[in-house]
Amino acid sequence: MNAFFNSLTSVLLSNAVRLHHPYKLTFALTYHCNSRCTICNIWQKPHKEELSLHEIQKFFSANTYFNWINLTGGELILRNDFVQIMESILKTQPHLFFLNFPTNGLFTERIIKDVKQILEFNPPHLLVSVSLDGPEALHDRLRGIKGNWKRAIQTYKGLKKLRSDQFDTYFGMTISGHNHGYIEQTYQELKNEIPSLTRSDIHFNIAHYSSHYYGNLKQKIVVPNDTINEIATYNKKKKWTYTKISWIESQYQRYIPKYLLTKKTPIPCLALSSSLFLDPYGNIFPCAMWNKPVGNIKQIQFDLKNIWNLKKTQAILALIRNKRCANCWTPCEAYQSILGNLFTPVSLL
């Protein structure tokens, strides 16, 4: 309960002022990946020495105020110390309210085993999204791995058996120029495999370019504007189901039309005000989409307070506030911006 009230306080304060420290962290634990995705080149990144378990533990011990930690990759499960990292997070973050990460679902047994171990550490709210980018043939082609679709479904089924007040899972579908027009077919094929599936079990986000994260500037991932009607048509058939992120997800989708039509972030962004992005090498960025390095945790004794108020950080923050940044609309950045603009009148057109 204390974590909830602390999180609520952080969210409300973020509507009025820049926080003394970020309440949300997006942390790419690794760029190692066993998918070969069409819209993402993370799997092609040259192998470099990533932060060690000891360094990650040191970082979280120095920064104990996070309310929300969004872990990403690469495929996190490929880190042999993944469970130990999760244990470190849960032992050092007394105010943590929400913890989430994605998986491609390829290593079903290992994923389920690791999640079971993580749940033994008693996380407040843990959410795992299983990536699925279309019907079977399309998904396997976009992911570059034959049989990925079937493995993802088996992973989802196994994780769903662990569902509780502390844990849930859903499918995450990234809409790009490669799979727009396939939302309804994706749902119908999944429904055939999982009769209990509801439309709310599939969550959507919009594909983006990022030089320092995805490394996909040469890919053709432009999202067509007719995606607006496609998502709206799907949602009209969806019954409202309460989940821990159902409201914020609905708000995210509510602003997708404005983003696609203007190519501008539809509301004031709170990167470097409420949140930041950390890569596997310790480099700090405002977000996962904008290649604007702020520093490296090794150079600031792993303590973010040593960089949060520097002139360089303030200068980058000013660019964000003037929308001279990447102008993205990904859930990793959009969700905390939505929560930080609860009382800001914003046009949807």
mmCIF file of C-alpha atoms in Angstrom:
data_model
loop_
_atom_site.group_PDB
_atom_site.id
_atom_site.type_symbol
_atom_site.label_atom_id
_atom_site.label_comp_id
_atom_site.label_asym_id
_atom_site.label_seq_id
_atom_site.Cartn_x
_atom_site.Cartn_y
_atom_site.Cartn_z
ATOM 1 C CA MET A 1 0.000 0.000 0.000
ATOM 2 C CA ASN A 2 2.888 2.394 0.752
ATOM 3 C CA ALA A 3 4.229 1.771 -2.759
ATOM 4 C CA PHE A 4 0.835 2.683 -4.205
ATOM 5 C CA PHE A 5 0.627 5.992 -2.336
ATOM 6 C CA ASN A 6 4.235 6.815 -3.134
ATOM 7 C CA SER A 7 3.555 6.118 -6.819
ATOM 8 C CA LEU A 8 0.390 8.199 -6.729
ATOM 9 C CA THR A 9 2.310 11.072 -5.175
ATOM 10 C CA SER A 10 4.972 10.860 -7.888
ATOM 11 C CA VAL A 11 2.352 10.882 -10.634
ATOM 12 C CA LEU A 12 0.459 13.853 -9.176
ATOM 13 C CA LEU A 13 3.653 15.835 -8.609
ATOM 14 C CA SER A 14 4.744 15.124 -12.191
ATOM 15 C CA ASN A 15 1.689 17.087 -13.333
ATOM 16 C CA ALA A 16 3.017 20.210 -11.660
ATOM 17 C CA VAL A 17 6.821 20.096 -11.419
ATOM 18 C CA ARG A 18 9.913 18.313 -12.636
ATOM 19 C CA LEU A 19 10.610 15.569 -10.125
ATOM 20 C CA HIS A 20 13.788 15.387 -8.030
ATOM 21 C CA HIS A 21 14.443 12.002 -9.603
ATOM 22 C CA PRO A 22 12.744 9.823 -12.257
ATOM 23 C CA TYR A 23 9.962 7.622 -10.943
ATOM 24 C CA LYS A 24 10.008 5.475 -14.099
ATOM 25 C CA LEU A 25 13.006 3.687 -15.568
ATOM 26 C CA THR A 26 13.143 1.946 -18.926
ATOM 27 C CA PHE A 27 16.185 -0.314 -18.841
ATOM 28 C CA ALA A 28 17.404 -2.405 -21.783
ATOM 29 C CA LEU A 29 19.135 -5.218 -19.923
ATOM 30 C CA THR A 30 20.663 -6.788 -23.026
ATOM 31 C CA TYR A 31 20.831 -6.434 -26.788
ATOM 32 C CA HIS A 32 21.358 -10.157 -27.291
ATOM 33 C CA CYS A 33 18.330 -11.538 -29.118
ATOM 34 C CA ASN A 34 17.288 -14.826 -30.686
ATOM 35 C CA SER A 35 14.703 -13.205 -32.972
ATOM 36 C CA ARG A 36 15.580 -11.838 -36.415
ATOM 37 C CA CYS A 37 12.954 -9.136 -36.710
ATOM 38 C CA THR A 38 12.207 -7.217 -39.878
ATOM 39 C CA ILE A 39 11.519 -3.879 -38.165
ATOM 40 C CA CYS A 40 14.310 -4.046 -35.580
ATOM 41 C CA ASN A 41 18.072 -4.490 -35.881
ATOM 42 C CA ILE A 42 18.850 -5.066 -32.202
ATOM 43 C CA TRP A 43 19.795 -8.661 -33.039
ATOM 44 C CA GLN A 44 22.440 -7.348 -35.460
ATOM 45 C CA LYS A 45 24.217 -5.159 -32.914
ATOM 46 C CA PRO A 46 27.867 -6.131 -32.398
ATOM 47 C CA HIS A 47 28.421 -7.941 -29.125
ATOM 48 C CA LYS A 48 29.909 -5.607 -26.521
ATOM 49 C CA GLU A 49 30.478 -6.045 -22.818
ATOM 50 C CA GLU A 50 27.185 -5.247 -21.093
ATOM 51 C CA LEU A 51 26.632 -4.209 -17.506
ATOM 52 C CA SER A 52 27.487 -7.032 -15.120
ATOM 53 C CA LEU A 53 25.191 -8.297 -12.407
ATOM 54 C CA HIS A 54 27.363 -6.529 -9.831
ATOM 55 C CA GLU A 55 27.144 -3.218 -11.696
ATOM 56 C CA ILE A 56 23.382 -3.529 -12.075
ATOM 57 C CA GLN A 57 23.050 -4.304 -8.372
ATOM 58 C CA LYS A 58 25.215 -1.284 -7.611
ATOM 59 C CA PHE A 59 23.008 0.925 -9.773
ATOM 60 C CA PHE A 60 19.768 -0.138 -8.101
ATOM 61 C CA SER A 61 21.309 0.137 -4.627
ATOM 62 C CA ALA A 62 22.257 3.745 -5.437
ATOM 63 C CA ASN A 63 18.820 4.637 -6.848
ATOM 64 C CA THR A 64 16.084 3.255 -4.598
ATOM 65 C CA TYR A 65 13.125 5.468 -5.539
ATOM 66 C CA PHE A 66 11.651 3.931 -8.693
ATOM 67 C CA ASN A 67 7.896 3.344 -8.789
ATOM 68 C CA TRP A 68 7.852 1.781 -12.230
ATOM 69 C CA ILE A 69 10.587 -0.236 -13.940
ATOM 70 C CA ASN A 70 10.105 -1.302 -17.541
ATOM 71 C CA LEU A 71 12.770 -3.821 -18.565
ATOM 72 C CA THR A 72 13.398 -4.442 -22.232
ATOM 73 C CA GLY A 73 15.928 -5.883 -24.673
ATOM 74 C CA GLY A 74 16.879 -7.862 -26.773
ATOM 75 C CA GLU A 75 15.484 -10.986 -25.212
ATOM 76 C CA LEU A 76 15.944 -10.639 -21.469
ATOM 77 C CA ILE A 77 15.693 -14.331 -20.784
ATOM 78 C CA LEU A 78 19.039 -14.814 -22.572
ATOM 79 C CA ARG A 79 20.805 -13.243 -19.593
ATOM 80 C CA ASN A 80 21.746 -16.125 -17.313
ATOM 81 C CA ASP A 81 21.523 -13.748 -14.351
ATOM 82 C CA PHE A 82 18.056 -12.454 -15.219
ATOM 83 C CA VAL A 83 16.396 -13.858 -12.109
ATOM 84 C CA GLN A 84 19.149 -12.436 -9.891
ATOM 85 C CA ILE A 85 18.661 -9.019 -11.509
ATOM 86 C CA MET A 86 14.937 -9.177 -10.787
ATOM 87 C CA GLU A 87 15.686 -10.199 -7.214
ATOM 88 C CA SER A 88 17.998 -7.215 -6.835
ATOM 89 C CA ILE A 89 15.327 -4.860 -8.160
ATOM 90 C CA LEU A 90 12.696 -6.175 -5.805
ATOM 91 C CA LYS A 91 15.014 -6.039 -2.802
ATOM 92 C CA THR A 92 16.272 -2.484 -3.387
ATOM 93 C CA GLN A 93 13.113 -0.687 -4.544
ATOM 94 C CA PRO A 94 10.759 -0.220 -1.562
ATOM 95 C CA HIS A 95 8.469 2.109 -3.555
ATOM 96 C CA LEU A 96 8.185 -0.084 -6.637
ATOM 97 C CA PHE A 97 4.575 -0.462 -7.746
ATOM 98 C CA PHE A 98 4.857 -1.830 -11.282
ATOM 99 C CA LEU A 99 7.415 -4.047 -13.047
ATOM 100 C CA ASN A 100 7.085 -5.254 -16.627
ATOM 101 C CA PHE A 101 9.057 -6.802 -19.464
ATOM 102 C CA PRO A 102 8.455 -8.327 -22.936
ATOM 103 C CA THR A 103 9.478 -11.695 -24.341
ATOM 104 C CA ASN A 104 9.466 -13.201 -27.821
ATOM 105 C CA GLY A 105 8.274 -16.452 -26.258
ATOM 106 C CA LEU A 106 10.821 -18.698 -27.970
ATOM 107 C CA PHE A 107 12.226 -20.334 -24.826
ATOM 108 C CA THR A 108 8.894 -21.307 -23.302
ATOM 109 C CA GLU A 109 10.111 -23.587 -20.515
ATOM 110 C CA ARG A 110 12.843 -21.230 -19.376
ATOM 111 C CA ILE A 111 10.558 -18.191 -19.440
ATOM 112 C CA ILE A 112 7.910 -19.890 -17.315
ATOM 113 C CA LYS A 113 10.550 -21.238 -14.926
ATOM 114 C CA ASP A 114 12.121 -17.794 -14.473
ATOM 115 C CA VAL A 115 8.768 -16.082 -13.942
ATOM 116 C CA LYS A 116 7.860 -18.646 -11.284
ATOM 117 C CA GLN A 117 11.124 -17.868 -9.482
ATOM 118 C CA ILE A 118 10.562 -14.130 -9.767
ATOM 119 C CA LEU A 119 7.078 -14.456 -8.292
ATOM 120 C CA GLU A 120 8.668 -16.036 -5.215
ATOM 121 C CA PHE A 121 10.260 -12.628 -4.528
ATOM 122 C CA ASN A 122 6.747 -11.233 -4.115
ATOM 123 C CA PRO A 123 6.672 -8.430 -6.745
ATOM 124 C CA PRO A 124 3.868 -5.881 -6.223
ATOM 125 C CA HIS A 125 2.619 -6.052 -9.831
ATOM 126 C CA LEU A 126 4.456 -7.962 -12.552
ATOM 127 C CA LEU A 127 3.345 -7.907 -16.179
ATOM 128 C CA VAL A 128 4.890 -9.895 -19.047
ATOM 129 C CA SER A 129 3.975 -9.139 -22.654
ATOM 130 C CA VAL A 130 4.416 -11.859 -25.285
ATOM 131 C CA SER A 131 5.264 -10.304 -28.637
ATOM 132 C CA LEU A 132 3.012 -11.313 -31.520
ATOM 133 C CA ASP A 133 3.003 -9.356 -34.765
ATOM 134 C CA GLY A 134 0.370 -11.065 -36.877
ATOM 135 C CA PRO A 135 -1.193 -14.369 -37.956
ATOM 136 C CA GLU A 136 1.112 -17.380 -37.896
ATOM 137 C CA ALA A 137 2.759 -17.121 -41.321
ATOM 138 C CA LEU A 138 3.191 -13.355 -41.125
ATOM 139 C CA HIS A 139 4.485 -13.388 -37.552
ATOM 140 C CA ASP A 140 7.110 -16.039 -38.305
ATOM 141 C CA ARG A 141 8.233 -14.101 -41.385
ATOM 142 C CA LEU A 142 8.469 -10.777 -39.554
ATOM 143 C CA ARG A 143 10.303 -12.395 -36.641
ATOM 144 C CA GLY A 144 12.598 -14.380 -38.928
ATOM 145 C CA ILE A 145 12.112 -17.607 -36.963
ATOM 146 C CA LYS A 146 9.978 -20.502 -38.195
ATOM 147 C CA GLY A 147 7.735 -21.785 -35.415
ATOM 148 C CA ASN A 148 7.930 -18.567 -33.381
ATOM 149 C CA TRP A 149 4.148 -18.114 -33.464
ATOM 150 C CA LYS A 150 3.494 -21.538 -31.957
ATOM 151 C CA ARG A 151 6.143 -21.041 -29.283
ATOM 152 C CA ALA A 152 4.727 -17.627 -28.381
ATOM 153 C CA ILE A 153 1.273 -19.144 -27.910
ATOM 154 C CA GLN A 154 2.637 -21.932 -25.711
ATOM 155 C CA THR A 155 4.492 -19.351 -23.629
ATOM 156 C CA TYR A 156 1.360 -17.251 -23.241
ATOM 157 C CA LYS A 157 -0.697 -20.284 -22.196
ATOM 158 C CA GLY A 158 1.906 -21.264 -19.621
ATOM 159 C CA LEU A 159 2.189 -17.759 -18.211
ATOM 160 C CA LYS A 160 -1.588 -17.334 -18.077
ATOM 161 C CA LYS A 161 -1.775 -20.274 -15.670
ATOM 162 C CA LEU A 162 0.286 -18.193 -13.223
ATOM 163 C CA ARG A 163 -2.143 -15.262 -13.310
ATOM 164 C CA SER A 164 -2.922 -13.687 -9.911
ATOM 165 C CA ASP A 165 -3.420 -10.284 -8.304
ATOM 166 C CA GLN A 166 0.350 -9.888 -8.595
ATOM 167 C CA PHE A 167 0.894 -11.191 -12.105
ATOM 168 C CA ASP A 168 -0.633 -11.046 -15.567
ATOM 169 C CA THR A 169 0.369 -11.508 -19.182
ATOM 170 C CA TYR A 170 -0.918 -10.362 -22.561
ATOM 171 C CA PHE A 171 0.036 -10.292 -26.249
ATOM 172 C CA GLY A 172 1.824 -7.179 -27.491
ATOM 173 C CA MET A 173 1.395 -6.340 -31.183
ATOM 174 C CA THR A 174 3.569 -3.671 -32.802
ATOM 175 C CA ILE A 175 1.803 -2.147 -35.807
ATOM 176 C CA SER A 176 4.045 -1.238 -38.736
ATOM 177 C CA GLY A 177 3.855 -0.943 -42.503
ATOM 178 C CA HIS A 178 4.414 -4.710 -42.629
ATOM 179 C CA ASN A 179 1.420 -5.913 -40.615
ATOM 180 C CA HIS A 180 -1.254 -3.210 -40.713
ATOM 181 C CA GLY A 181 -4.545 -4.661 -41.860
ATOM 182 C CA TYR A 182 -3.977 -7.920 -39.982
ATOM 183 C CA ILE A 183 -5.256 -7.035 -36.505
ATOM 184 C CA GLU A 184 -8.620 -8.797 -36.823
ATOM 185 C CA GLN A 185 -7.123 -11.865 -38.516
ATOM 186 C CA THR A 186 -4.503 -12.082 -35.778
ATOM 187 C CA TYR A 187 -7.202 -12.075 -33.122
ATOM 188 C CA GLN A 188 -9.289 -14.709 -34.904
ATOM 189 C CA GLU A 189 -6.313 -17.086 -35.323
ATOM 190 C CA LEU A 190 -5.374 -16.642 -31.675
ATOM 191 C CA LYS A 191 -8.977 -17.214 -30.622
ATOM 192 C CA ASN A 192 -8.945 -20.546 -32.452
ATOM 193 C CA GLU A 193 -5.901 -21.593 -30.435
ATOM 194 C CA ILE A 194 -6.989 -20.009 -27.135
ATOM 195 C CA PRO A 195 -10.802 -20.067 -26.796
ATOM 196 C CA SER A 196 -10.677 -18.066 -23.543
ATOM 197 C CA LEU A 197 -8.855 -15.181 -25.249
ATOM 198 C CA THR A 198 -10.599 -11.803 -25.217
ATOM 199 C CA ARG A 199 -9.932 -8.789 -27.395
ATOM 200 C CA SER A 200 -8.441 -7.050 -24.355
ATOM 201 C CA ASP A 201 -5.689 -9.671 -24.267
ATOM 202 C CA ILE A 202 -4.045 -8.073 -27.314
ATOM 203 C CA HIS A 203 -2.362 -4.689 -26.780
ATOM 204 C CA PHE A 204 -1.185 -2.452 -29.624
ATOM 205 C CA ASN A 205 1.669 -0.034 -30.066
ATOM 206 C CA ILE A 206 3.063 1.856 -33.038
ATOM 207 C CA ALA A 207 6.411 0.975 -34.646
ATOM 208 C CA HIS A 208 9.125 3.632 -34.464
ATOM 209 C CA TYR A 209 12.583 4.409 -35.743
ATOM 210 C CA SER A 210 15.500 4.654 -33.332
ATOM 211 C CA SER A 211 19.164 4.847 -34.248
ATOM 212 C CA HIS A 212 20.627 4.054 -30.841
ATOM 213 C CA TYR A 213 18.051 1.473 -29.724
ATOM 214 C CA TYR A 214 16.464 -0.387 -32.646
ATOM 215 C CA GLY A 215 19.130 0.622 -35.162
ATOM 216 C CA ASN A 216 16.421 0.468 -37.819
ATOM 217 C CA LEU A 217 16.675 3.754 -39.717
ATOM 218 C CA LYS A 218 16.973 1.922 -43.042
ATOM 219 C CA GLN A 219 13.884 -0.238 -42.526
ATOM 220 C CA LYS A 220 10.525 0.621 -44.045
ATOM 221 C CA ILE A 221 8.199 0.633 -41.053
ATOM 222 C CA VAL A 222 5.982 3.642 -41.735
ATOM 223 C CA VAL A 223 2.560 3.114 -40.166
ATOM 224 C CA PRO A 224 -0.248 3.967 -42.653
ATOM 225 C CA ASN A 225 -2.971 6.343 -41.498
ATOM 226 C CA ASP A 226 -5.660 3.713 -42.167
ATOM 227 C CA THR A 227 -4.334 2.015 -39.028
ATOM 228 C CA ILE A 228 -6.452 4.573 -37.169
ATOM 229 C CA ASN A 229 -9.680 3.046 -38.469
ATOM 230 C CA GLU A 230 -8.367 -0.492 -38.095
ATOM 231 C CA ILE A 231 -7.691 -0.074 -34.369
ATOM 232 C CA ALA A 232 -10.974 1.791 -33.862
ATOM 233 C CA THR A 233 -12.934 -0.999 -35.582
ATOM 234 C CA TYR A 234 -11.245 -3.609 -33.410
ATOM 235 C CA ASN A 235 -11.910 -1.666 -30.211
ATOM 236 C CA LYS A 236 -15.603 -1.238 -31.011
ATOM 237 C CA LYS A 237 -15.933 -5.011 -30.725
ATOM 238 C CA LYS A 238 -13.987 -5.107 -27.478
ATOM 239 C CA LYS A 239 -15.790 -5.318 -24.166
ATOM 240 C CA TRP A 240 -14.363 -3.132 -21.451
ATOM 241 C CA THR A 241 -12.273 -5.247 -19.103
ATOM 242 C CA TYR A 242 -10.480 -3.777 -16.132
ATOM 243 C CA THR A 243 -6.769 -4.442 -15.908
ATOM 244 C CA LYS A 244 -4.025 -2.526 -14.146
ATOM 245 C CA ILE A 245 -3.189 -0.700 -17.374
ATOM 246 C CA SER A 246 -6.538 -0.682 -19.204
ATOM 247 C CA TRP A 247 -7.206 3.034 -18.667
ATOM 248 C CA ILE A 248 -3.760 4.242 -19.634
ATOM 249 C CA GLU A 249 -3.724 1.960 -22.672
ATOM 250 C CA SER A 250 -7.038 3.415 -23.823
ATOM 251 C CA GLN A 251 -5.570 6.904 -23.492
ATOM 252 C CA TYR A 252 -2.497 5.872 -25.459
ATOM 253 C CA GLN A 253 -4.664 4.620 -28.317
ATOM 254 C CA ARG A 254 -6.854 7.722 -28.080
ATOM 255 C CA TYR A 255 -3.884 9.857 -29.151
ATOM 256 C CA ILE A 256 -2.633 7.566 -31.933
ATOM 257 C CA PRO A 257 -4.675 9.352 -34.659
ATOM 258 C CA LYS A 258 -3.190 12.736 -33.762
ATOM 259 C CA TYR A 259 0.307 11.294 -33.715
ATOM 260 C CA LEU A 260 -0.030 9.549 -37.091
ATOM 261 C CA LEU A 261 -1.526 12.652 -38.709
ATOM 262 C CA THR A 262 0.949 15.177 -37.270
ATOM 263 C CA LYS A 263 4.067 13.034 -36.662
ATOM 264 C CA LYS A 264 4.457 15.007 -33.433
ATOM 265 C CA THR A 265 4.183 13.866 -29.832
ATOM 266 C CA PRO A 266 0.514 14.685 -29.100
ATOM 267 C CA ILE A 267 1.043 15.785 -25.481
ATOM 268 C CA PRO A 268 3.968 17.323 -23.557
ATOM 269 C CA CYS A 269 6.636 14.668 -23.096
ATOM 270 C CA LEU A 270 7.994 13.925 -19.622
ATOM 271 C CA ALA A 271 11.268 12.270 -20.625
ATOM 272 C CA LEU A 272 14.045 13.538 -18.314
ATOM 273 C CA SER A 273 11.327 14.965 -16.111
ATOM 274 C CA SER A 274 9.684 11.787 -14.825
ATOM 275 C CA SER A 275 11.643 9.098 -16.675
ATOM 276 C CA LEU A 276 14.760 8.095 -18.563
ATOM 277 C CA PHE A 277 16.239 5.250 -20.617
ATOM 278 C CA LEU A 278 19.284 3.155 -19.698
ATOM 279 C CA ASP A 279 21.011 0.921 -22.242
ATOM 280 C CA PRO A 280 22.903 -2.347 -21.545
ATOM 281 C CA TYR A 281 26.239 -0.505 -21.412
ATOM 282 C CA GLY A 282 25.183 2.017 -18.789
ATOM 283 C CA ASN A 283 24.521 4.885 -21.193
ATOM 284 C CA ILE A 284 21.720 7.239 -20.166
ATOM 285 C CA PHE A 285 19.319 8.707 -22.727
ATOM 286 C CA PRO A 286 16.123 10.754 -22.311
ATOM 287 C CA CYS A 287 14.215 7.912 -23.950
ATOM 288 C CA ALA A 288 14.617 4.868 -26.167
ATOM 289 C CA MET A 289 13.842 6.797 -29.362
ATOM 290 C CA TRP A 290 16.069 9.896 -29.176
ATOM 291 C CA ASN A 291 19.809 9.417 -29.637
ATOM 292 C CA LYS A 292 20.829 12.172 -27.248
ATOM 293 C CA PRO A 293 23.293 10.748 -24.674
ATOM 294 C CA VAL A 294 23.136 12.299 -21.225
ATOM 295 C CA GLY A 295 25.977 10.342 -19.630
ATOM 296 C CA ASN A 296 26.997 6.923 -18.339
ATOM 297 C CA ILE A 297 26.235 5.525 -14.893
ATOM 298 C CA LYS A 298 29.836 4.334 -14.470
ATOM 299 C CA GLN A 299 31.023 7.928 -14.761
ATOM 300 C CA ILE A 300 28.614 9.231 -12.100
ATOM 301 C CA GLN A 301 29.237 6.597 -9.422
ATOM 302 C CA PHE A 302 26.008 4.852 -10.523
ATOM 303 C CA ASP A 303 23.945 7.592 -8.811
ATOM 304 C CA LEU A 304 21.491 9.369 -11.137
ATOM 305 C CA LYS A 305 21.285 12.352 -8.796
ATOM 306 C CA ASN A 306 24.801 13.239 -9.968
ATOM 307 C CA ILE A 307 23.498 13.946 -13.456
ATOM 308 C CA TRP A 308 19.821 14.835 -13.034
ATOM 309 C CA ASN A 309 20.347 18.590 -12.549
ATOM 310 C CA LEU A 310 23.486 19.237 -14.593
ATOM 311 C CA LYS A 311 23.400 22.053 -17.172
ATOM 312 C CA LYS A 312 23.744 19.510 -19.981
ATOM 313 C CA THR A 313 20.712 17.608 -18.703
ATOM 314 C CA GLN A 314 18.723 20.826 -18.337
ATOM 315 C CA ALA A 315 19.624 21.840 -21.902
ATOM 316 C CA ILE A 316 18.392 18.506 -23.280
ATOM 317 C CA LEU A 317 15.230 18.827 -21.207
ATOM 318 C CA ALA A 318 14.573 22.244 -22.785
ATOM 319 C CA LEU A 319 14.778 20.674 -26.254
ATOM 320 C CA ILE A 320 12.238 18.037 -25.228
ATOM 321 C CA ARG A 321 9.844 20.663 -23.909
ATOM 322 C CA ASN A 322 10.109 22.511 -27.229
ATOM 323 C CA LYS A 323 9.476 19.241 -29.132
ATOM 324 C CA ARG A 324 12.900 19.362 -30.738
ATOM 325 C CA CYS A 325 13.391 15.663 -29.986
ATOM 326 C CA ALA A 326 12.436 12.402 -31.705
ATOM 327 C CA ASN A 327 8.709 13.153 -31.330
ATOM 328 C CA CYS A 328 7.662 9.595 -30.614
ATOM 329 C CA TRP A 329 4.546 7.897 -29.293
ATOM 330 C CA THR A 330 5.706 4.606 -27.841
ATOM 331 C CA PRO A 331 4.158 3.221 -24.639
ATOM 332 C CA CYS A 332 7.611 3.290 -23.004
ATOM 333 C CA GLU A 333 7.520 7.082 -23.154
ATOM 334 C CA ALA A 334 3.844 7.857 -23.694
ATOM 335 C CA TYR A 335 2.440 6.255 -20.552
ATOM 336 C CA GLN A 336 4.245 8.453 -18.031
ATOM 337 C CA SER A 337 3.533 11.486 -20.213
ATOM 338 C CA ILE A 338 -0.178 10.632 -20.110
ATOM 339 C CA LEU A 339 0.002 10.329 -16.321
ATOM 340 C CA GLY A 340 1.867 13.629 -16.132
ATOM 341 C CA ASN A 341 -0.708 15.539 -18.181
ATOM 342 C CA LEU A 342 -3.886 14.566 -16.358
ATOM 343 C CA PHE A 343 -4.986 18.178 -16.036
ATOM 344 C CA THR A 344 -3.575 19.511 -19.300
ATOM 345 C CA PRO A 345 -6.223 20.270 -21.942
ATOM 346 C CA VAL A 346 -5.031 18.707 -25.190
ATOM 347 C CA SER A 347 -6.730 18.667 -28.568
ATOM 348 C CA LEU A 348 -7.182 15.277 -30.227
ATOM 349 C CA LEU A 349 -7.209 16.820 -33.708
#
